[in-house]
CSV table of C-alpha atoms in Angstrom, one decimal:
chain,number,residue,atom,x,y,z
A,1,ILE,CA,111.8,66.2,68.7
A,2,LEU,CA,114.6,68.6,69.8
A,3,PHE,CA,112.0,71.4,69.8
A,4,ILE,CA,109.7,69.8,72.5
A,5,GLY,CA,112.0,70.6,75.4
A,6,PRO,CA,112.7,74.3,74.8
A,7,LEU,CA,109.3,75.2,73.2
A,8,PHE,CA,106.9,73.2,75.2
A,9,ALA,CA,108.3,71.4,78.2
A,10,ALA,CA,110.6,74.1,79.7
A,11,PRO,CA,108.0,76.9,79.8
A,12,ARG,CA,105.3,74.6,81.2
A,13,THR,CA,107.4,73.3,84.0
A,14,GLU,CA,108.5,76.9,84.7
A,15,ALA,CA,104.9,78.0,85.1
A,16,ILE,CA,103.9,75.1,87.2
A,17,THR,CA,107.0,75.6,89.5
A,18,TYR,CA,106.3,79.3,89.8
A,19,HIS,CA,102.6,78.9,90.8
A,20,THR,CA,103.5,76.0,93.1
A,21,LEU,CA,106.2,78.0,94.9
A,22,LEU,CA,104.5,81.4,94.9
A,23,PRO,CA,103.4,81.3,98.5
A,24,PHE,CA,107.0,80.5,99.6
A,25,LEU,CA,108.8,83.0,97.3
A,26,PRO,CA,110.6,86.1,98.9
A,27,THR,CA,109.4,89.5,97.8
A,28,GLY,CA,111.9,90.0,95.0
A,29,ILE,CA,111.4,86.7,93.3
A,30,ASP,CA,107.6,86.7,93.3
A,31,ASN,CA,107.7,88.6,90.0
A,32,PRO,CA,107.0,86.1,87.3
A,33,TYR,CA,109.6,87.6,84.9
A,34,VAL,CA,112.4,87.5,87.6
A,35,PHE,CA,111.4,84.0,88.5
A,36,SER,CA,111.4,82.8,84.8
A,37,GLY,CA,114.9,84.3,84.2
A,38,LEU,CA,116.3,82.6,87.4
A,39,TYR,CA,114.6,79.4,86.5
A,40,CYS,CA,115.8,79.4,82.9
A,41,LEU,CA,119.3,80.3,84.0
A,42,THR,CA,119.3,77.5,86.5
A,43,LEU,CA,118.1,75.1,83.9
A,44,PHE,CA,120.7,76.2,81.4
A,45,LEU,CA,123.5,75.9,84.1
A,46,LEU,CA,122.4,72.3,85.1
A,47,THR,CA,122.1,71.1,81.6
A,48,TYR,CA,124.9,72.8,79.9
A,49,LYS,CA,127.2,69.8,80.0
A,50,GLU,CA,125.1,66.8,79.0
A,51,SER,CA,127.6,64.3,80.5
A,52,SER,CA,127.4,65.8,84.0
A,53,ILE,CA,123.5,65.8,84.4
A,54,VAL,CA,123.5,62.5,86.3
A,55,ASP,CA,126.4,63.6,88.5
A,56,ILE,CA,124.6,66.8,89.4
A,57,ILE,CA,121.3,65.0,90.1
A,58,GLY,CA,123.2,62.5,92.2
A,59,ARG,CA,125.1,65.1,94.2
A,60,PHE,CA,122.1,67.2,95.1
A,61,LEU,CA,119.0,65.0,95.0
A,62,SER,CA,120.5,61.8,96.7
A,63,PRO,CA,121.3,63.5,100.0
A,64,ILE,CA,118.0,65.3,100.0
A,65,LYS,CA,116.2,61.9,99.4
A,66,LEU,CA,118.2,60.2,102.1
A,67,LEU,CA,117.4,63.0,104.5
A,68,LEU,CA,113.7,62.7,103.8
A,69,PHE,CA,113.7,58.9,104.2
A,70,TYR,CA,115.5,59.4,107.6
A,71,ILE,CA,112.9,62.1,108.7
A,72,ASN,CA,110.0,60.0,107.7
A,73,HIS,CA,111.3,56.8,109.3
């Protein structure tokens, strides 16, 4: 089960994220190899310390979620 994330889930989410964000990416990052490297580096940095994943998600996603609720209200 430890192989599912690195071998199947991460490359699939990277490909979907790349194709979803492609119209909005700047010129230097629209290369799939550059985007893949940056995506994997970001993924590694966010998940390096398992105990801080919830703190990182709460620190960044909670304010974004609150802002979107305020905008849509």
